[in-house]
């Protein structure tokens, strides 16, 4: 288990476009394991590779049903709209209102480079859009409506 350093807003790597994964090397496997460990360590719902300083099109997420790994994700379909507070491990102790699609269908590849398609609503859709944006150098603060709020995190609370 290895926890990687999460890059924070202001780090130029977060603004770069990540490159496609062409083959699953041992390095990629270790990266994905570390990303999952890092996401759980910091109580995140998702984490994208550029957030740990690697410009590859990979993100991991867990919206309550276990970890999902998405390699070279492609958003196939979106519909509806939801507005809600969003946060990001790269923007600690902040939150802001972002409007996202309420439904997303996404295609991605797993660690065997096998394609799969997943669809979901609400938190799933929000998370896929947020993490996908990271792969193109977009951070949710770019999309916040109104002020970015400071969230006071007390010991023992998320
Ligand atoms: Zn984020």
Coordinates of N, CA, C and O and ligand atoms in Angstrom, one line a residue:
X1 N 0.8 -1.2 0.0 CA 0.0 0.0 0.0 C 0.9 1.2 0.0 O 1.8 1.4 0.8
X2 N 0.6 2.1 -1.0 CA 1.4 3.3 -1.0 C 0.5 4.5 -1.3 O -0.4 4.5 -2.2
X3 N 0.7 5.5 -0.5 CA -0.1 6.7 -0.6 C 0.8 7.7 -1.4 O 1.9 8.0 -1.0
X4 N 0.2 8.2 -2.4 CA 1.0 9.2 -3.2 C 0.6 10.6 -2.8 O -0.5 10.9 -2.3
X5 N 1.5 11.6 -3.1 CA 1.2 13.0 -2.8 C 0.2 13.5 -3.8 O 0.3 13.3 -5.0
X6 N -0.9 14.1 -3.3 CA -1.9 14.7 -4.1 C -1.5 16.2 -4.5 O -1.2 17.0 -3.6
X7 N -1.4 16.4 -5.8 CA -1.0 17.7 -6.3 C -2.2 18.7 -6.0 O -3.4 18.3 -6.2
X8 N -1.9 19.9 -5.7 CA -2.9 20.9 -5.3 C -3.0 22.0 -6.3 O -2.1 22.2 -7.1
X9 N -4.2 22.6 -6.3 CA -4.5 23.7 -7.2 C -3.3 24.7 -7.3 O -2.8 25.1 -6.2
X10 N -2.9 25.0 -8.5 CA -1.7 25.9 -8.6 C -0.5 25.1 -9.2 O 0.3 25.7 -9.8
X11 N -0.6 23.8 -9.0 CA 0.4 22.9 -9.6 C 0.1 22.8 -11.2 O -1.0 22.4 -11.5
X12 N 1.1 23.2 -12.0 CA 0.8 23.2 -13.4 C 0.4 21.9 -14.0 O -0.3 21.8 -15.1
X13 N 0.9 20.8 -13.4 CA 0.5 19.5 -14.0 C -1.0 19.2 -14.0 O -1.5 18.5 -14.9
X14 N -1.7 19.8 -13.1 CA -3.2 19.7 -13.1 C -3.9 20.3 -14.3 O -5.0 20.1 -14.5
X15 N -3.1 21.2 -15.0 CA -3.7 21.9 -16.1 C -3.4 21.3 -17.4 O -3.7 21.8 -18.5
X16 N -2.6 20.2 -17.4 CA -2.2 19.6 -18.7 C -3.2 18.5 -19.1 O -3.9 17.9 -18.3
X17 N -3.1 18.2 -20.4 CA -4.0 17.1 -20.9 C -3.2 15.8 -20.8 O -2.1 15.7 -21.1
X18 N -3.9 14.8 -20.2 CA -3.3 13.5 -20.0 C -3.3 12.7 -21.3 O -4.2 12.9 -22.1
X19 N -2.3 11.8 -21.4 CA -2.2 11.0 -22.6 C -2.9 9.6 -22.5 O -3.0 9.1 -21.4
X20 N -3.4 9.1 -23.6 CA -4.0 7.8 -23.6 C -3.0 6.7 -23.1 O -1.8 6.8 -23.3
X21 N -3.6 5.7 -22.5 CA -2.8 4.5 -22.1 C -2.8 3.6 -23.3 O -3.8 3.2 -23.8
X22 N -1.6 3.1 -23.7 CA -1.5 2.2 -24.8 C -1.3 0.8 -24.4 O -1.7 -0.2 -25.1
X23 N -0.6 0.6 -23.3 CA -0.5 -0.8 -22.7 C -0.4 -0.8 -21.2 O 0.0 0.2 -20.7
X24 N -0.8 -1.9 -20.6 CA -0.8 -2.0 -19.2 C 0.5 -2.5 -18.8 O 0.8 -3.7 -18.9
X25 N 1.4 -1.7 -18.3 CA 2.7 -2.1 -17.8 C 2.6 -2.3 -16.3 O 1.6 -1.9 -15.6
X26 N 3.6 -2.8 -15.7 CA 3.7 -3.0 -14.2 C 3.5 -1.6 -13.5 O 2.9 -1.5 -12.5
X27 N 4.2 -0.7 -14.2 CA 4.1 0.7 -13.6 C 2.7 1.2 -13.5 O 2.3 1.9 -12.6
X28 N 1.9 0.9 -14.6 CA 0.5 1.4 -14.6 C -0.3 0.6 -13.5 O -1.1 1.2 -12.8
X29 N 0.0 -0.7 -13.4 CA -0.7 -1.5 -12.3 C -0.4 -0.9 -10.9 O -1.3 -0.8 -10.1
X30 N 0.8 -0.6 -10.7 CA 1.2 0.0 -9.4 C 0.6 1.3 -9.2 O 0.0 1.6 -8.1
X31 N 0.6 2.1 -10.3 CA -0.1 3.4 -10.2 C -1.5 3.3 -9.8 O -2.0 4.0 -8.9
X32 N -2.3 2.4 -10.4 CA -3.7 2.3 -10.1 C -3.9 1.8 -8.7 O -4.8 2.4 -8.0
X33 N -3.1 0.8 -8.2 CA -3.2 0.4 -6.8 C -3.0 1.6 -5.9 O -3.7 1.8 -4.9
X34 N -2.0 2.4 -6.2 CA -1.6 3.5 -5.3 C -2.7 4.6 -5.4 O -3.0 5.2 -4.4
X35 N -3.3 4.7 -6.5 CA -4.4 5.7 -6.7 C -5.6 5.3 -5.8 O -6.2 6.2 -5.2
X36 N -5.9 4.0 -5.8 CA -7.0 3.5 -5.0 C -6.7 3.8 -3.5 O -7.5 4.3 -2.8
X37 N -5.5 3.4 -3.1 CA -5.1 3.6 -1.7 C -5.2 5.0 -1.3 O -5.6 5.4 -0.2
X38 N -4.7 5.9 -2.2 CA -4.6 7.3 -1.9 C -6.1 7.9 -1.8 O -6.4 8.7 -0.9
X39 N -6.9 7.5 -2.7 CA -8.3 7.9 -2.7 C -9.0 7.6 -1.4 O -9.6 8.4 -0.7
X40 N -8.8 6.3 -0.9 CA -9.4 5.9 0.4 C -8.7 6.7 1.6 O -9.4 7.1 2.5
X41 N -7.4 6.8 1.5 CA -6.7 7.5 2.6 C -7.3 8.9 2.9 O -7.4 9.3 4.0
X42 N -7.6 9.6 1.8 CA -8.1 11.0 1.9 C -9.6 11.1 1.8 O -10.1 12.2 1.6
X43 N -10.3 9.9 1.9 CA -11.8 9.9 1.9 C -12.3 10.6 0.6 O -13.3 11.3 0.7
X44 N -11.7 10.3 -0.5 CA -12.2 10.9 -1.8 C -13.1 9.9 -2.4 O -13.1 8.7 -2.1
X45 N -14.0 10.5 -3.3 CA -14.9 9.6 -4.0 C -14.3 9.2 -5.3 O -14.6 8.2 -6.0
X46 N -13.3 10.0 -5.8 CA -12.6 9.7 -7.0 C -11.2 10.4 -7.0 O -11.0 11.3 -6.2
X47 N -10.4 9.8 -7.9 CA -9.0 10.4 -8.0 C -8.5 10.1 -9.4 O -8.6 9.0 -9.9
X48 N -8.0 11.2 -10.1 CA -7.5 11.0 -11.4 C -5.9 11.0 -11.4 O -5.3 11.7 -10.6
X49 N -5.3 10.3 -12.4 CA -3.9 10.2 -12.4 C -3.1 11.5 -12.3 O -2.1 11.6 -11.6
X50 N -3.5 12.6 -13.1 CA -2.8 13.8 -13.0 C -2.8 14.4 -11.5 O -1.8 15.1 -11.2
X51 N -3.7 14.0 -10.7 CA -3.7 14.5 -9.3 C -2.6 13.9 -8.5 O -2.2 14.4 -7.5
X52 N -2.0 12.8 -9.0 CA -0.8 12.3 -8.3 C 0.4 12.5 -9.3 O 1.4 11.8 -9.1
X53 N 0.3 13.4 -10.2 CA 1.4 13.8 -11.0 C 1.7 13.0 -12.2 O 2.8 13.1 -12.8
X54 N 0.8 12.1 -12.6 CA 1.0 11.2 -13.8 C 0.0 11.6 -14.9 O -1.2 11.5 -14.7
X55 N 0.5 12.0 -16.0 CA -0.4 12.5 -17.1 C -0.9 11.4 -18.0 O -0.5 11.2 -19.2
X56 N -1.6 10.5 -17.4 CA -2.2 9.4 -18.1 C -3.7 9.4 -17.9 O -4.2 9.8 -16.9
X57 N -4.5 8.9 -19.0 CA -5.9 9.0 -18.9 C -6.5 7.8 -18.1 O -7.0 6.8 -18.6
X58 N -6.4 8.0 -16.8 CA -6.8 6.9 -15.8 C -7.5 7.7 -14.6 O -7.0 8.7 -14.2
X59 N -8.7 7.2 -14.2 CA -9.1 7.6 -12.9 C -9.8 6.4 -12.2 O -10.1 5.4 -12.7
X60 N -9.8 6.6 -10.8 CA -10.5 5.6 -10.0 C -11.6 6.3 -9.2 O -11.6 7.5 -9.0
X61 N -12.6 5.6 -8.9 CA -13.7 6.1 -8.1 C -14.4 5.1 -7.3 O -14.3 3.9 -7.6
X62 N -15.1 5.5 -6.3 CA -15.9 4.6 -5.5 C -17.1 5.4 -5.0 O -16.9 6.3 -4.1
X63 N -18.2 5.2 -5.6 CA -19.4 5.9 -5.1 C -20.3 5.0 -4.2 O -21.5 5.2 -4.1
X64 N -19.6 4.1 -3.5 CA -20.3 3.3 -2.5 C -20.5 1.8 -2.9 O -21.0 1.1 -2.1
X65 N -20.0 1.5 -4.1 CA -20.1 0.1 -4.5 C -18.8 -0.6 -4.8 O -18.7 -1.5 -5.6
X66 N -17.7 -0.1 -4.2 CA -16.4 -0.6 -4.4 C -15.7 0.2 -5.5 O -16.2 1.0 -6.2
X67 N -14.3 -0.1 -5.5 CA -13.5 0.7 -6.5 C -13.8 0.4 -7.9 O -14.0 -0.8 -8.3
X68 N -13.8 1.4 -8.8 CA -13.9 1.3 -10.2 C -12.7 1.9 -10.8 O -12.3 3.0 -10.4
X69 N -12.1 1.2 -11.8 CA -10.9 1.8 -12.5 C -11.3 2.1 -13.9 O -11.9 1.2 -14.6
X70 N -11.1 3.3 -14.4 CA -11.4 3.6 -15.7 C -10.2 4.1 -16.4 O -9.5 5.1 -16.0
X71 N -9.8 3.4 -17.5 CA -8.7 3.7 -18.3 C -9.2 4.1 -19.7 O -10.1 3.5 -20.3
X72 N -8.6 5.2 -20.2 CA -9.0 5.8 -21.5 C -10.5 6.0 -21.5 O -11.2 5.6 -22.5
X73 N -11.1 6.6 -20.5 CA -12.6 6.8 -20.5 C -13.1 7.7 -21.6 O -12.4 8.6 -22.1
X74 N -14.3 7.4 -22.0 CA -14.9 8.2 -23.1 C -16.4 8.3 -22.7 O -17.1 7.3 -22.4
X75 N -16.9 9.5 -22.6 CA -18.3 9.8 -22.2 C -19.1 9.6 -23.4 O -19.0 10.3 -24.4
X76 N -20.0 8.6 -23.4 CA -20.8 8.3 -24.6 C -22.1 9.1 -24.7 O -22.6 9.4 -25.7
X77 N -22.6 9.4 -23.5 CA -24.0 10.0 -23.4 C -24.2 10.7 -22.1 O -23.7 10.1 -21.1
X78 N -24.8 11.8 -22.1 CA -25.2 12.5 -20.9 C -26.6 13.0 -21.0 O -27.1 13.2 -22.2
X79 N -27.3 13.1 -19.9 CA -28.6 13.7 -20.0 C -29.0 14.3 -18.6 O -28.4 14.0 -17.6
X80 N -30.0 15.2 -18.7 CA -30.5 15.8 -17.4 C -29.5 16.8 -16.8 O -28.5 17.1 -17.4
X81 N -29.8 17.2 -15.6 CA -29.0 18.2 -15.0 C -29.1 18.0 -13.4 O -30.2 17.6 -13.0
X82 N -28.0 18.2 -12.7 CA -28.1 18.3 -11.3 C -27.1 19.4 -10.8 O -26.1 19.6 -11.4
X83 N -27.6 20.0 -9.7 CA -26.7 21.1 -9.1 C -26.4 20.6 -7.7 O -27.3 20.2 -7.0
X84 N -25.1 20.7 -7.3 CA -24.8 20.3 -6.0 C -23.4 20.7 -5.7 O -22.6 21.1 -6.6
X85 N -23.0 20.6 -4.4 CA -21.7 21.0 -4.0 C -20.7 19.9 -4.3 O -21.0 18.7 -4.3
X86 N -19.6 20.4 -4.8 CA -18.5 19.5 -5.2 C -17.2 19.9 -4.5 O -17.0 21.1 -4.2
X87 N -16.4 18.9 -4.3 CA -15.1 19.2 -3.7 C -14.1 18.4 -4.4 O -14.4 17.6 -5.3
X88 N -12.8 18.6 -4.1 CA -11.7 17.9 -4.8 C -10.5 17.7 -3.9 O -10.2 18.7 -3.2
X89 N -9.9 16.6 -4.0 CA -8.7 16.4 -3.1 C -7.6 17.3 -3.5 O -6.7 17.6 -2.6
X90 N -7.6 17.9 -4.7 CA -6.6 18.8 -5.1 C -6.9 20.3 -4.6 O -6.1 21.2 -4.8
X91 N -8.1 20.4 -4.1 CA -8.5 21.8 -3.6 C -9.0 21.6 -2.2 O -10.2 21.6 -1.9
X92 N -8.1 21.3 -1.2 CA -8.5 20.9 0.1 C -9.4 22.0 0.8 O -9.1 23.1 0.7
X93 N -10.3 21.4 1.6 CA -11.2 22.3 2.4 C -12.0 23.3 1.7 O -12.2 24.4 2.2
X94 N -12.3 23.0 0.5 CA -13.1 24.0 -0.3 C -14.3 23.2 -0.9 O -14.2 22.0 -1.2
X95 N -15.4 23.9 -1.2 CA -16.5 23.3 -1.9 C -17.2 24.3 -2.7 O -17.1 25.5 -2.4
X96 N -17.9 23.9 -3.8 CA -18.6 24.9 -4.6 C -19.7 24.3 -5.4 O -19.6 23.1 -5.7
X97 N -20.6 25.1 -5.7 CA -21.8 24.6 -6.5 C -21.5 24.4 -8.0 O -21.0 25.3 -8.6
X98 N -21.7 23.2 -8.4 CA -21.4 22.9 -9.9 C -22.6 22.2 -10.4 O -23.2 21.3 -9.8
X99 N -23.0 22.6 -11.6 CA -24.1 21.9 -12.4 C -23.5 20.8 -13.3 O -22.5 21.1 -14.0
X100 N -24.0 19.6 -13.2 CA -23.5 18.5 -14.0 C -24.6 17.8 -14.6 O -25.8 17.9 -14.1
X101 N -24.4 16.9 -15.6 CA -25.5 16.1 -16.1 C -25.9 15.1 -15.0 O -25.1 14.7 -14.1
X102 N -27.2 14.7 -15.0 CA -27.7 13.8 -14.0 C -27.5 12.4 -14.3 O -27.5 11.5 -13.5
X103 N -27.2 12.1 -15.6 CA -27.0 10.8 -16.1 C -25.8 10.8 -17.0 O -25.6 11.7 -17.9
X104 N -25.0 9.7 -16.9 CA -23.8 9.6 -17.7 C -23.7 8.1 -18.1 O -23.8 7.2 -17.3
X105 N -23.3 7.9 -19.4 CA -22.9 6.6 -19.9 C -21.5 6.7 -20.3 O -21.1 7.6 -21.1
X106 N -20.6 5.9 -19.8 CA -19.2 6.0 -20.0 C -18.6 4.6 -20.5 O -19.0 3.6 -20.0
X107 N -17.7 4.7 -21.4 CA -17.0 3.5 -21.9 C -15.5 3.7 -21.4 O -15.0 4.8 -21.4
X108 N -15.0 2.6 -20.9 CA -13.6 2.7 -20.5 C -13.0 1.3 -20.6 O -13.6 0.4 -21.0
X109 N -11.7 1.2 -20.3 CA -11.0 0.0 -20.3 C -10.5 -0.4 -18.9 O -10.2 0.5 -18.1
X110 N -10.5 -1.7 -18.7 CA -10.1 -2.2 -17.3 C -8.6 -2.5 -17.4 O -7.9 -2.3 -18.4
X111 N -8.1 -3.1 -16.3 CA -6.6 -3.3 -16.2 C -6.2 -4.5 -17.1 O -5.0 -4.7 -17.3
X112 N -7.1 -5.2 -17.8 CA -6.7 -6.1 -18.8 C -6.9 -5.5 -20.2 O -6.9 -6.3 -21.2
X113 N -7.2 -4.2 -20.3 CA -7.4 -3.5 -21.5 C -8.7 -4.0 -22.2 O -8.8 -4.0 -23.4
X114 N -9.6 -4.5 -21.4 CA -10.9 -5.0 -21.9 C -11.9 -3.8 -21.8 O -12.0 -3.2 -20.7
X115 N -12.6 -3.5 -22.9 CA -13.6 -2.4 -22.8 C -14.8 -2.8 -22.0 O -15.2 -3.9 -21.9
X116 N -15.4 -1.8 -21.3 CA -16.7 -2.0 -20.6 C -17.5 -0.7 -20.7 O -16.9 0.4 -20.9
X117 N -18.8 -0.8 -20.5 CA -19.6 0.4 -20.5 C -20.4 0.4 -19.1 O -20.9 -0.6 -18.7
X118 N -20.4 1.6 -18.5 CA -21.2 1.7 -17.3 C -22.1 3.0 -17.4 O -21.7 3.9 -18.1
X119 N -23.2 2.9 -16.7 CA -24.0 4.1 -16.7 C -24.6 4.3 -15.3 O -24.6 3.4 -14.5
X120 N -24.9 5.6 -15.0 CA -25.4 5.8 -13.7 C -25.8 7.3 -13.6 O -25.6 8.1 -14.5
X121 N -26.5 7.5 -12.4 CA -27.1 8.8 -12.2 C -26.4 9.5 -11.0 O -25.6 8.8 -10.3
X122 N -26.8 10.7 -10.7 CA -26.5 11.4 -9.5 C -25.0 11.4 -9.2 O -24.2 11.8 -10.0
X123 N -24.6 10.8 -8.0 CA -23.2 10.9 -7.6 C -22.3 10.2 -8.6 O -21.2 10.7 -8.9
X124 N -22.7 9.1 -9.2 CA -21.9 8.4 -10.2 C -21.6 9.4 -11.4 O -20.5 9.5 -11.8
X125 N -22.7 10.0 -11.9 CA -22.6 10.9 -13.0 C -21.7 12.1 -12.7 O -20.8 12.5 -13.5
X126 N -21.9 12.7 -11.5 CA -21.1 13.8 -11.1 C -19.6 13.4 -11.0 O -18.7 14.2 -11.5
X127 N -19.4 12.3 -10.4 CA -18.0 11.9 -10.2 C -17.3 11.6 -11.5 O -16.1 12.0 -11.7
X128 N -18.0 10.9 -12.4 CA -17.4 10.6 -13.8 C -17.0 11.9 -14.5 O -15.9 12.1 -15.0
X129 N -17.9 12.9 -14.5 CA -17.7 14.1 -15.1 C -16.5 14.9 -14.5 O -15.6 15.4 -15.2
X130 N -16.5 14.9 -13.2 CA -15.4 15.6 -12.4 C -14.0 15.0 -12.7 O -13.1 15.7 -13.0
X131 N -14.0 13.7 -12.6 CA -12.7 13.0 -12.9 C -12.3 13.1 -14.3 O -11.1 13.2 -14.6
X132 N -13.2 12.9 -15.2 CA -12.9 13.0 -16.6 C -12.3 14.4 -17.0 O -11.4 14.5 -17.7
X133 N -12.9 15.4 -16.4 CA -12.4 16.8 -16.6 C -10.9 16.9 -16.2 O -10.1 17.6 -16.9
X134 N -10.5 16.2 -15.1 CA -9.1 16.2 -14.7 C -8.2 15.8 -15.8 O -7.0 16.3 -15.9
X135 N -8.6 14.8 -16.6 CA -7.8 14.3 -17.7 C -7.6 15.3 -18.8 O -6.6 15.2 -19.6
X136 N -8.4 16.3 -18.8 CA -8.2 17.4 -19.8 C -7.7 18.7 -19.1 O -7.8 19.8 -19.7
X137 N -7.3 18.6 -17.9 CA -6.7 19.8 -17.2 C -7.8 20.7 -16.7 O -7.5 21.9 -16.4
X138 N -9.0 20.2 -16.6 CA -10.1 21.1 -16.1 C -10.3 20.7 -14.6 O -10.4 19.6 -14.2
X139 N -10.5 21.7 -13.8 CA -10.7 21.5 -12.3 C -12.1 22.2 -12.0 O -12.5 23.2 -12.6
X140 N -12.8 21.5 -11.1 CA -14.2 22.0 -10.9 C -14.3 23.4 -10.5 O -15.4 24.0 -10.8
X141 N -13.3 24.0 -10.0 CA -13.4 25.4 -9.6 C -13.6 26.3 -10.8 O -14.2 27.4 -10.7
X142 N -13.2 25.8 -12.0 CA -13.5 26.5 -13.3 C -15.0 26.6 -13.5 O -15.4 27.5 -14.3
X143 N -15.8 25.7 -12.9 CA -17.2 25.6 -13.3 C -18.1 26.0 -12.1 O -19.3 25.9 -12.2
X144 N -17.5 26.5 -11.0 CA -18.3 26.8 -9.8 C -19.2 28.0 -10.1 O -18.7 29.0 -10.7
X145 N -20.4 27.9 -9.7 CA -21.3 29.0 -9.7 C -21.3 29.7 -8.4 O -21.5 29.1 -7.4
X146 N -21.0 31.0 -8.5 CA -20.9 31.8 -7.2 C -19.5 31.6 -6.6 O -18.5 31.3 -7.2
X147 N -19.5 31.7 -5.2 CA -18.3 31.7 -4.5 C -17.8 30.3 -4.1 O -18.6 29.4 -3.9
X148 N -16.5 30.1 -4.1 CA -15.9 28.8 -3.6 C -16.0 29.0 -2.0 O -15.6 29.9 -1.5
X149 N -16.6 28.0 -1.4 CA -16.8 28.0 0.0 C -15.7 27.3 0.8 O -15.1 26.3 0.2
X150 N -15.4 27.8 1.9 CA -14.4 27.1 2.8 C -15.2 26.1 3.7 O -16.1 26.5 4.4
X151 N -14.7 24.9 3.7 CA -15.4 23.9 4.6 C -14.5 23.7 5.8 O -13.3 23.3 5.6
X152 N -15.0 23.9 6.9 CA -14.1 23.6 8.1 C -14.3 22.1 8.5 O -15.3 21.6 8.7
X153 N -13.1 21.5 8.4 CA -13.2 20.0 8.7 C -12.7 19.8 10.2 O -11.6 20.2 10.5
X154 N -13.6 19.3 11.0 CA -13.2 19.0 12.4 C -12.6 17.6 12.5 O -12.9 16.7 11.7
X155 N -11.8 17.5 13.5 CA -11.2 16.2 13.8 C -12.2 15.1 13.9 O -13.2 15.3 14.6
X156 N -12.0 14.0 13.2 CA -13.0 12.9 13.3 C -14.2 13.0 12.3 O -15.0 12.1 12.3
X157 N -14.2 14.1 11.6 CA -15.3 14.2 10.6 C -14.7 14.2 9.2 O -13.6 14.5 9.0
X158 N -15.6 13.9 8.3 CA -15.1 14.0 6.9 C -15.2 15.4 6.4 O -16.2 16.1 6.8
Ligands
LIG1 ZN1 -10.9 16.5 -8.4

